[in-house]
Amino acid sequence: MQNIEILSPSKANYIIKGDLTFSTIDKTTMKVLNFQQSASIINIDLKQLGKIDSAGLALLIEWIKFARSYQTELRFENIPAQLSALAKLSDISEIELFTLKN
């Protein structure tokens, strides 16, 4: 298990590093993105994401819901195959859930 680390090199850009799983997510992780003071678009780079499970997918969905309530768009970059497969397995369309940026 690799702990989750969420880096913010700038106000509207985040990098998720490590595992995004039930055992690594806590209340702090859920609130790390500050949608109230963010730009209208937030980029989240998943290139350094390790493992992800259904709890990690649920967290991303919650972030999307919060972002939409603040009229903020989340753009996920470098979406790993494991996350795409998990979304499909959960009957969630990658296109309707994520704004893809390659």
PDB file of C-alpha atoms in Angstrom:
ATOM      1  CA  MET A   1       0.000   0.000   0.000  1.00  0.00           C
ATOM      2  CA  GLN A   2       1.309   3.405  -0.994  1.00  0.00           C
ATOM      3  CA  ASN A   3      -0.224   6.374   0.828  1.00  0.00           C
ATOM      4  CA  ILE A   4      -2.003   8.977  -1.235  1.00  0.00           C
ATOM      5  CA  GLU A   5      -0.344  12.309  -1.805  1.00  0.00           C
ATOM      6  CA  ILE A   6      -2.138  15.157  -3.541  1.00  0.00           C
ATOM      7  CA  LEU A   7       0.198  17.825  -4.848  1.00  0.00           C
ATOM      8  CA  SER A   8      -0.860  21.248  -6.084  1.00  0.00           C
ATOM      9  CA  PRO A   9       1.852  22.860  -8.226  1.00  0.00           C
ATOM     10  CA  SER A  10      -0.583  25.707  -8.954  1.00  0.00           C
ATOM     11  CA  LYS A  11      -4.062  26.844  -7.973  1.00  0.00           C
ATOM     12  CA  ALA A  12      -5.924  24.932 -10.686  1.00  0.00           C
ATOM     13  CA  ASN A  13      -3.624  21.926 -11.107  1.00  0.00           C
ATOM     14  CA  TYR A  14      -3.359  18.835  -8.943  1.00  0.00           C
ATOM     15  CA  ILE A  15      -1.296  15.660  -9.143  1.00  0.00           C
ATOM     16  CA  ILE A  16      -2.487  12.494  -7.427  1.00  0.00           C
ATOM     17  CA  LYS A  17       0.407  10.297  -6.389  1.00  0.00           C
ATOM     18  CA  GLY A  18       0.092   6.869  -4.762  1.00  0.00           C
ATOM     19  CA  ASP A  19      -2.865   4.575  -4.156  1.00  0.00           C
ATOM     20  CA  LEU A  20      -6.428   5.863  -4.119  1.00  0.00           C
ATOM     21  CA  THR A  21      -8.089   3.074  -2.144  1.00  0.00           C
ATOM     22  CA  PHE A  22     -10.370   2.499   0.827  1.00  0.00           C
ATOM     23  CA  SER A  23      -7.357   2.209   3.129  1.00  0.00           C
ATOM     24  CA  THR A  24      -5.684   5.451   1.947  1.00  0.00           C
ATOM     25  CA  ILE A  25      -8.690   7.799   1.727  1.00  0.00           C
ATOM     26  CA  ASP A  26      -9.674   9.837   4.777  1.00  0.00           C
ATOM     27  CA  LYS A  27     -11.729  12.975   5.480  1.00  0.00           C
ATOM     28  CA  THR A  28      -8.786  15.198   4.585  1.00  0.00           C
ATOM     29  CA  THR A  29      -8.489  13.545   1.168  1.00  0.00           C
ATOM     30  CA  MET A  30     -12.163  14.185   0.495  1.00  0.00           C
ATOM     31  CA  LYS A  31     -11.798  17.927   1.140  1.00  0.00           C
ATOM     32  CA  VAL A  32      -8.387  18.589  -0.403  1.00  0.00           C
ATOM     33  CA  LEU A  33      -9.696  20.341  -3.504  1.00  0.00           C
ATOM     34  CA  ASN A  34     -10.856  23.840  -2.657  1.00  0.00           C
ATOM     35  CA  PHE A  35     -13.656  24.399  -5.161  1.00  0.00           C
ATOM     36  CA  GLN A  36     -14.823  27.666  -3.607  1.00  0.00           C
ATOM     37  CA  GLN A  37     -11.551  29.424  -4.410  1.00  0.00           C
ATOM     38  CA  SER A  38     -10.597  27.559  -7.552  1.00  0.00           C
ATOM     39  CA  ALA A  39     -10.523  28.484 -11.181  1.00  0.00           C
ATOM     40  CA  SER A  40     -13.424  27.530 -13.430  1.00  0.00           C
ATOM     41  CA  ILE A  41     -11.381  24.542 -14.627  1.00  0.00           C
ATOM     42  CA  ILE A  42      -9.282  22.245 -12.432  1.00  0.00           C
ATOM     43  CA  ASN A  43      -6.831  19.792 -14.006  1.00  0.00           C
ATOM     44  CA  ILE A  44      -6.096  16.585 -12.118  1.00  0.00           C
ATOM     45  CA  ASP A  45      -3.151  14.531 -13.376  1.00  0.00           C
ATOM     46  CA  LEU A  46      -3.489  10.813 -12.616  1.00  0.00           C
ATOM     47  CA  LYS A  47      -0.183   9.743 -14.201  1.00  0.00           C
ATOM     48  CA  GLN A  48       1.380   8.870 -10.829  1.00  0.00           C
ATOM     49  CA  LEU A  49      -1.736   7.144  -9.503  1.00  0.00           C
ATOM     50  CA  GLY A  50      -0.966   3.666  -8.198  1.00  0.00           C
ATOM     51  CA  LYS A  51      -3.831   1.352  -7.314  1.00  0.00           C
ATOM     52  CA  ILE A  52      -7.431   2.501  -7.357  1.00  0.00           C
ATOM     53  CA  ASP A  53     -10.496   0.676  -6.077  1.00  0.00           C
ATOM     54  CA  SER A  54     -14.221   1.423  -5.864  1.00  0.00           C
ATOM     55  CA  ALA A  55     -13.602   3.835  -2.955  1.00  0.00           C
ATOM     56  CA  GLY A  56     -11.173   5.776  -5.146  1.00  0.00           C
ATOM     57  CA  LEU A  57     -13.702   5.894  -7.976  1.00  0.00           C
ATOM     58  CA  ALA A  58     -16.374   7.051  -5.506  1.00  0.00           C
ATOM     59  CA  LEU A  59     -14.056   9.835  -4.323  1.00  0.00           C
ATOM     60  CA  LEU A  60     -13.517  11.057  -7.893  1.00  0.00           C
ATOM     61  CA  ILE A  61     -17.289  11.027  -8.453  1.00  0.00           C
ATOM     62  CA  GLU A  62     -17.795  13.067  -5.264  1.00  0.00           C
ATOM     63  CA  TRP A  63     -15.169  15.568  -6.419  1.00  0.00           C
ATOM     64  CA  ILE A  64     -17.014  15.883  -9.738  1.00  0.00           C
ATOM     65  CA  LYS A  65     -20.324  16.499  -7.932  1.00  0.00           C
ATOM     66  CA  PHE A  66     -18.772  19.148  -5.674  1.00  0.00           C
ATOM     67  CA  ALA A  67     -17.063  20.792  -8.638  1.00  0.00           C
ATOM     68  CA  ARG A  68     -20.305  20.989 -10.587  1.00  0.00           C
ATOM     69  CA  SER A  69     -22.066  22.595  -7.611  1.00  0.00           C
ATOM     70  CA  TYR A  70     -19.427  25.364  -7.759  1.00  0.00           C
ATOM     71  CA  GLN A  71     -19.621  25.624 -11.580  1.00  0.00           C
ATOM     72  CA  THR A  72     -16.127  24.185 -11.818  1.00  0.00           C
ATOM     73  CA  GLU A  73     -15.067  21.685 -14.465  1.00  0.00           C
ATOM     74  CA  LEU A  74     -12.675  18.882 -13.541  1.00  0.00           C
ATOM     75  CA  ARG A  75     -10.377  17.620 -16.263  1.00  0.00           C
ATOM     76  CA  PHE A  76      -8.636  14.338 -15.565  1.00  0.00           C
ATOM     77  CA  GLU A  77      -5.370  13.772 -17.413  1.00  0.00           C
ATOM     78  CA  ASN A  78      -3.514  10.489 -17.919  1.00  0.00           C
ATOM     79  CA  ILE A  79      -6.407   8.279 -16.825  1.00  0.00           C
ATOM     80  CA  PRO A  80      -4.963   4.829 -16.072  1.00  0.00           C
ATOM     81  CA  ALA A  81      -6.439   1.711 -17.658  1.00  0.00           C
ATOM     82  CA  GLN A  82      -7.354   0.375 -14.203  1.00  0.00           C
ATOM     83  CA  LEU A  83      -9.615   3.390 -13.563  1.00  0.00           C
ATOM     84  CA  SER A  84     -11.231   3.121 -17.001  1.00  0.00           C
ATOM     85  CA  ALA A  85     -11.908  -0.581 -16.432  1.00  0.00           C
ATOM     86  CA  LEU A  86     -13.330   0.085 -12.967  1.00  0.00           C
ATOM     87  CA  ALA A  87     -15.642   2.790 -14.342  1.00  0.00           C
ATOM     88  CA  LYS A  88     -16.865   0.447 -17.083  1.00  0.00           C
ATOM     89  CA  LEU A  89     -17.350  -2.375 -14.577  1.00  0.00           C
ATOM     90  CA  SER A  90     -19.413   0.012 -12.453  1.00  0.00           C
ATOM     91  CA  ASP A  91     -21.476   0.863 -15.553  1.00  0.00           C
ATOM     92  CA  ILE A  92     -20.177   4.421 -15.579  1.00  0.00           C
ATOM     93  CA  SER A  93     -19.327   5.843 -18.956  1.00  0.00           C
ATOM     94  CA  GLU A  94     -15.842   7.332 -18.948  1.00  0.00           C
ATOM     95  CA  ILE A  95     -16.923   9.984 -21.434  1.00  0.00           C
ATOM     96  CA  GLU A  96     -19.947  11.177 -19.445  1.00  0.00           C
ATOM     97  CA  LEU A  97     -18.104  11.105 -16.122  1.00  0.00           C
ATOM     98  CA  PHE A  98     -14.709  12.516 -17.021  1.00  0.00           C
ATOM     99  CA  THR A  99     -13.690  15.343 -19.279  1.00  0.00           C
ATOM    100  CA  LEU A 100     -10.734  13.762 -20.984  1.00  0.00           C
ATOM    101  CA  LYS A 101      -7.588  15.679 -21.806  1.00  0.00           C
ATOM    102  CA  ASN A 102      -4.721  13.875 -23.502  1.00  0.00           C
TER     103      ASN A 102
END
